[in-house]
Amino acid sequence: MPKKILTIAGSDILAGGGIQADLATFNEYGLFGMSVITSIVTVIGEDFTVHEVDSAVLAQQLASVQDIEFAAIKVGLVPSVAAIQQVSAFLEAFVGKIPIIIDPVMVFKEAGASQVAEIKQAMQTLLFPLATIITPNLTEAELLTDLTINDEASLIAGAQTLQHQVTNVVVKGGARLAGATALDVLVTPSATTPLNTTKLAVPYNNGAGCTFASAIASGLALQQPVLAAVTDAKAFVAQGINHGVCLQDAAFGNVWQAARRLNGDN
């Protein structure tokens, strides 16, 4: 009987990120994934739109899974303060019992500066105190800390600042920093650990952040230590990018969550 794991996130029509990436990742780790959809993302040309799920429908989804015995819960895009409040209330019953992984997605086209500020505050006050680990990317870390992050030292400083709010944090520098190295930083109560890999000259990275967070969630659900779960997730995502799926434009594509298994890169 596989362990069960839950994702609370948006639906990505292109299936690179969101619940599609989460469920595909869970499956690759031998877990049975279930989902609560917070929003539906559509992409038509350059028009990227987040359609929030009605609050009553979100409430019914959360009620549908409240009695399931999960091994971990991963939270991705929650597009409004009201939805964050609903998700936070749901998560409280699981705090201290299973790992809770928060991927603080805050940057989307529909959100103006005031809405982003409100979502930031709601995440910091309602979600972060419940989290086992948070997984912001560089841009999200800058928003959460009000710091400018442009090199390894500032990436570490940002991660250490965030660790004052949560038990564990990994900030994804990825390809955003200059140089040949894709750098992430993990900060736990006992250590600060830079995680370096060589950057990949492959444009198939849509969904990398969601896949990274759901891979960490999977590792923690399987009772891996935090460092081991994060390190393995980074390798899992690198393989998914390196063997990614080209969409209509050869310069853009998705992470392929099955890459490690089907390309023999274990």
GROMACS .gro file of C-alpha atoms in nm:
model
  266
    1MET     CA    1   0.000   0.000   0.000
    2PRO     CA    2   0.166   0.327  -0.108
    3LYS     CA    3   0.178   0.624   0.124
    4LYS     CA    4  -0.064   0.904   0.040
    5ILE     CA    5   0.045   1.262  -0.016
    6LEU     CA    6  -0.157   1.577  -0.087
    7THR     CA    7  -0.092   1.879  -0.306
    8ILE     CA    8  -0.288   2.201  -0.261
    9ALA     CA    9  -0.204   2.410  -0.567
   10GLY     CA   10  -0.310   2.550  -0.901
   11SER     CA   11  -0.374   2.353  -1.217
   12ASP     CA   12  -0.124   2.422  -1.498
   13ILE     CA   13  -0.284   2.370  -1.840
   14LEU     CA   14   0.063   2.306  -1.988
   15ALA     CA   15   0.128   2.039  -1.720
   16GLY     CA   16   0.481   2.157  -1.647
   17GLY     CA   17   0.401   2.291  -1.301
   18GLY     CA   18   0.112   2.301  -1.060
   19ILE     CA   19  -0.079   1.995  -0.951
   20GLN     CA   20   0.014   1.814  -1.272
   21ALA     CA   21   0.384   1.836  -1.186
   22ASP     CA   22   0.316   1.751  -0.823
   23LEU     CA   23   0.115   1.438  -0.900
   24ALA     CA   24   0.367   1.321  -1.160
   25THR     CA   25   0.650   1.371  -0.910
   26PHE     CA   26   0.467   1.189  -0.631
   27ASN     CA   27   0.416   0.895  -0.862
   28GLU     CA   28   0.786   0.879  -0.948
   29TYR     CA   29   0.863   0.852  -0.575
   30GLY     CA   30   0.618   0.565  -0.532
   31LEU     CA   31   0.356   0.774  -0.354
   32PHE     CA   32  -0.017   0.803  -0.418
   33GLY     CA   33  -0.094   1.167  -0.485
   34MET     CA   34  -0.420   1.348  -0.419
   35SER     CA   35  -0.501   1.710  -0.498
   36VAL     CA   36  -0.698   2.017  -0.396
   37ILE     CA   37  -0.716   2.273  -0.678
   38THR     CA   38  -0.692   2.640  -0.578
   39SER     CA   39  -0.694   2.786  -0.928
   40ILE     CA   40  -0.679   2.704  -1.297
   41VAL     CA   41  -0.401   2.861  -1.501
   42THR     CA   42  -0.451   2.918  -1.873
   43VAL     CA   43  -0.192   3.027  -2.129
   44ILE     CA   44  -0.305   3.166  -2.465
   45GLY     CA   45  -0.017   3.322  -2.651
   46GLU     CA   46   0.134   3.573  -2.410
   47ASP     CA   47  -0.184   3.580  -2.200
   48PHE     CA   48  -0.109   3.396  -1.874
   49THR     CA   49  -0.418   3.400  -1.650
   50VAL     CA   50  -0.490   3.261  -1.303
   51HIS     CA   51  -0.858   3.176  -1.250
   52GLU     CA   52  -0.920   3.138  -0.877
   53VAL     CA   53  -1.146   2.853  -0.766
   54ASP     CA   54  -1.460   2.968  -0.585
   55SER     CA   55  -1.413   2.969  -0.208
   56ALA     CA   56  -1.709   2.734  -0.153
   57VAL     CA   57  -1.560   2.483  -0.398
   58LEU     CA   58  -1.220   2.510  -0.229
   59ALA     CA   59  -1.387   2.448   0.107
   60GLN     CA   60  -1.564   2.139  -0.026
   61GLN     CA   61  -1.237   2.002  -0.166
   62LEU     CA   62  -1.059   2.051   0.166
   63ALA     CA   63  -1.347   1.889   0.353
   64SER     CA   64  -1.329   1.592   0.115
   65VAL     CA   65  -0.974   1.505   0.222
   66GLN     CA   66  -0.964   1.620   0.583
   67ASP     CA   67  -0.983   1.265   0.722
   68ILE     CA   68  -0.725   1.107   0.488
   69GLU     CA   69  -0.403   0.983   0.648
   70PHE     CA   70  -0.137   1.169   0.451
   71ALA     CA   71   0.239   1.121   0.477
   72ALA     CA   72   0.301   1.484   0.377
   73ILE     CA   73   0.125   1.789   0.233
   74LYS     CA   74   0.269   2.024  -0.027
   75VAL     CA   75   0.120   2.370  -0.083
   76GLY     CA   76   0.182   2.566  -0.402
   77LEU     CA   77  -0.012   2.852  -0.562
   78VAL     CA   78  -0.280   2.990  -0.329
   79PRO     CA   79  -0.385   3.305  -0.515
   80SER     CA   80  -0.563   3.516  -0.252
   81VAL     CA   81  -0.564   3.600   0.117
   82ALA     CA   82  -0.907   3.442   0.159
   83ALA     CA   83  -0.782   3.115   0.009
   84ILE     CA   84  -0.470   3.126   0.228
   85GLN     CA   85  -0.696   3.158   0.531
   86GLN     CA   86  -0.892   2.850   0.424
   87VAL     CA   87  -0.579   2.645   0.356
   88SER     CA   88  -0.418   2.753   0.684
   89ALA     CA   89  -0.723   2.643   0.883
   90PHE     CA   90  -0.713   2.305   0.708
   91LEU     CA   91  -0.341   2.255   0.772
   92GLU     CA   92  -0.359   2.321   1.144
   93ALA     CA   93  -0.485   1.969   1.210
   94PHE     CA   94  -0.169   1.825   1.051
   95VAL     CA   95   0.098   2.042   1.216
   96GLY     CA   96   0.352   1.838   1.410
   97LYS     CA   97   0.217   1.512   1.268
   98ILE     CA   98   0.345   1.514   0.910
   99PRO     CA   99   0.579   1.733   0.699
  100ILE     CA  100   0.418   2.041   0.544
  101ILE     CA  101   0.602   2.193   0.248
  102ILE     CA  102   0.514   2.548   0.144
  103ASP     CA  103   0.620   2.673  -0.200
  104PRO     CA  104   0.537   3.046  -0.166
  105VAL     CA  105   0.420   3.133  -0.516
  106MET     CA  106   0.343   3.507  -0.517
  107VAL     CA  107   0.438   3.636  -0.860
  108PHE     CA  108   0.161   3.614  -1.116
  109LYS     CA  109   0.031   3.866  -1.367
  110GLU     CA  110  -0.306   3.938  -1.210
  111ALA     CA  111  -0.157   4.034  -0.874
  112GLY     CA  112  -0.082   4.404  -0.834
  113ALA     CA  113   0.167   4.537  -0.581
  114SER     CA  114  -0.093   4.577  -0.306
  115GLN     CA  115  -0.228   4.224  -0.355
  116VAL     CA  116   0.123   4.077  -0.352
  117ALA     CA  117   0.192   4.261  -0.025
  118GLU     CA  118  -0.128   4.120   0.126
  119ILE     CA  119  -0.048   3.768   0.009
  120LYS     CA  120   0.307   3.802   0.145
  121GLN     CA  121   0.178   3.902   0.487
  122ALA     CA  122  -0.082   3.625   0.490
  123MET     CA  123   0.179   3.364   0.400
  124GLN     CA  124   0.418   3.485   0.666
  125THR     CA  125   0.156   3.494   0.940
  126LEU     CA  126  -0.075   3.205   0.844
  127LEU     CA  127   0.129   2.950   0.644
  128PHE     CA  128   0.496   2.981   0.738
  129PRO     CA  129   0.440   2.900   1.109
  130LEU     CA  130   0.286   2.569   0.997
  131ALA     CA  131   0.564   2.474   0.755
  132THR     CA  132   0.834   2.211   0.790
  133ILE     CA  133   1.020   2.381   0.504
  134ILE     CA  134   0.955   2.662   0.256
  135THR     CA  135   1.101   2.668  -0.097
  136PRO     CA  136   1.099   3.023  -0.243
  137ASN     CA  137   1.285   3.106  -0.560
  138LEU     CA  138   1.516   3.405  -0.577
  139THR     CA  139   1.243   3.654  -0.673
  140GLU     CA  140   1.010   3.530  -0.401
  141ALA     CA  141   1.292   3.543  -0.146
  142GLU     CA  142   1.357   3.906  -0.239
  143LEU     CA  143   0.988   3.988  -0.188
  144LEU     CA  144   0.977   3.804   0.145
  145THR     CA  145   1.295   3.961   0.284
  146ASP     CA  146   1.306   4.302   0.110
  147LEU     CA  147   1.667   4.220   0.019
  148THR     CA  148   1.840   4.238  -0.319
  149ILE     CA  149   1.979   3.894  -0.406
  150ASN     CA  150   2.234   3.889  -0.686
  151ASP     CA  151   2.519   3.664  -0.572
  152GLU     CA  152   2.599   3.373  -0.342
  153ALA     CA  153   2.652   3.590  -0.034
  154SER     CA  154   2.317   3.769  -0.069
  155LEU     CA  155   2.142   3.440  -0.148
  156ILE     CA  156   2.275   3.296   0.177
  157ALA     CA  157   2.178   3.613   0.365
  158GLY     CA  158   1.825   3.592   0.226
  159ALA     CA  159   1.788   3.227   0.320
  160GLN     CA  160   1.921   3.290   0.670
  161THR     CA  161   1.680   3.581   0.715
  162LEU     CA  162   1.387   3.360   0.616
  163GLN     CA  163   1.500   3.083   0.850
  164HIS     CA  164   1.410   3.311   1.141
  165GLN     CA  165   1.046   3.265   1.031
  166VAL     CA  166   1.044   2.889   0.962
  167THR     CA  167   1.234   2.581   1.074
  168ASN     CA  168   1.391   2.505   0.737
  169VAL     CA  169   1.421   2.704   0.414
  170VAL     CA  170   1.576   2.638   0.076
  171VAL     CA  171   1.610   2.935  -0.158
  172LYS     CA  172   1.638   2.848  -0.526
  173GLY     CA  173   1.895   3.063  -0.700
  174GLY     CA  174   1.893   2.825  -0.994
  175ALA     CA  175   1.985   2.983  -1.325
  176ARG     CA  176   1.903   3.337  -1.205
  177LEU     CA  177   2.250   3.409  -1.068
  178ALA     CA  178   2.545   3.484  -1.294
  179GLY     CA  179   2.802   3.214  -1.357
  180ALA     CA  180   2.809   2.852  -1.463
  181THR     CA  181   2.664   2.715  -1.138
  182ALA     CA  182   2.300   2.661  -1.043
  183LEU     CA  183   2.309   2.750  -0.674
  184ASP     CA  184   2.048   2.683  -0.408
  185VAL     CA  185   2.095   2.738  -0.034
  186LEU     CA  186   1.943   2.525   0.241
  187VAL     CA  187   1.928   2.671   0.592
  188THR     CA  188   1.827   2.450   0.884
  189PRO     CA  189   1.853   2.515   1.259
  190SER     CA  190   2.197   2.352   1.256
  191ALA     CA  191   2.361   2.445   0.926
  192THR     CA  192   2.374   2.659   0.612
  193THR     CA  193   2.441   2.441   0.310
  194PRO     CA  194   2.505   2.576  -0.043
  195LEU     CA  195   2.398   2.325  -0.309
  196ASN     CA  196   2.579   2.362  -0.642
  197THR     CA  197   2.525   2.192  -0.976
  198THR     CA  198   2.637   2.287  -1.325
  199LYS     CA  199   2.382   2.494  -1.515
  200LEU     CA  200   2.209   2.311  -1.797
  201ALA     CA  201   2.201   2.467  -2.144
  202VAL     CA  202   1.846   2.338  -2.191
  203PRO     CA  203   1.536   2.563  -2.197
  204TYR     CA  204   1.294   2.302  -2.066
  205ASN     CA  205   1.251   2.432  -1.713
  206ASN     CA  206   0.879   2.514  -1.695
  207GLY     CA  207   0.760   2.360  -1.370
  208ALA     CA  208   1.105   2.327  -1.213
  209GLY     CA  209   1.003   2.506  -0.893
  210CYS     CA  210   0.685   2.305  -0.843
  211THR     CA  211   0.868   1.982  -0.918
  212PHE     CA  212   1.147   2.071  -0.676
  213ALA     CA  213   0.903   2.139  -0.391
  214SER     CA  214   0.700   1.825  -0.459
  215ALA     CA  215   1.016   1.615  -0.478
  216ILE     CA  216   1.121   1.750  -0.137
  217ALA     CA  217   0.773   1.671  -0.008
  218SER     CA  218   0.805   1.318  -0.143
  219GLY     CA  219   1.142   1.265   0.021
  220LEU     CA  220   1.012   1.390   0.355
  221ALA     CA  221   0.702   1.171   0.320
  222LEU     CA  222   0.942   0.878   0.283
  223GLN     CA  223   1.114   0.992   0.605
  224GLN     CA  224   1.434   1.116   0.447
  225PRO     CA  225   1.627   1.378   0.647
  226VAL     CA  226   1.578   1.733   0.520
  227LEU     CA  227   1.923   1.764   0.360
  228ALA     CA  228   1.887   1.428   0.183
  229ALA     CA  229   1.539   1.516   0.057
  230VAL     CA  230   1.653   1.854  -0.077
  231THR     CA  231   1.969   1.715  -0.237
  232ASP     CA  232   1.778   1.435  -0.409
  233ALA     CA  233   1.508   1.678  -0.524
  234LYS     CA  234   1.772   1.900  -0.686
  235ALA     CA  235   1.911   1.600  -0.877
  236PHE     CA  236   1.559   1.487  -0.972
  237VAL     CA  237   1.478   1.830  -1.119
  238ALA     CA  238   1.810   1.853  -1.304
  239GLN     CA  239   1.735   1.524  -1.477
  240GLY     CA  240   1.384   1.643  -1.556
  241ILE     CA  241   1.519   1.960  -1.719
  242ASN     CA  242   1.797   1.782  -1.906
  243HIS     CA  243   1.545   1.540  -2.059
  244GLY     CA  244   1.262   1.794  -2.074
  245VAL     CA  245   0.962   1.804  -2.304
  246CYS     CA  246   0.963   2.055  -2.589
  247LEU     CA  247   0.631   2.230  -2.646
  248GLN     CA  248   0.538   2.417  -2.965
  249ASP     CA  249   0.840   2.644  -2.949
  250ALA     CA  250   1.178   2.468  -2.933
  251ALA     CA  251   1.300   2.742  -2.697
  252PHE     CA  252   1.042   2.654  -2.432
  253GLY     CA  253   0.940   2.331  -2.261
  254ASN     CA  254   0.849   2.143  -1.948
  255VAL     CA  255   1.040   1.952  -1.688
  256TRP     CA  256   0.978   1.580  -1.741
  257GLN     CA  257   0.924   1.414  -1.408
  258ALA     CA  258   0.976   1.061  -1.546
  259ALA     CA  259   1.325   1.139  -1.678
  260ARG     CA  260   1.524   0.978  -1.398
  261ARG     CA  261   1.334   0.650  -1.418
  262LEU     CA  262   1.308   0.620  -1.796
  263ASN     CA  263   1.657   0.741  -1.884
  264GLY     CA  264   1.837   0.519  -1.634
  265ASP     CA  265   1.993   0.811  -1.447
  266ASN     CA  266   1.942   0.672  -1.096
   0.00000   0.00000   0.00000
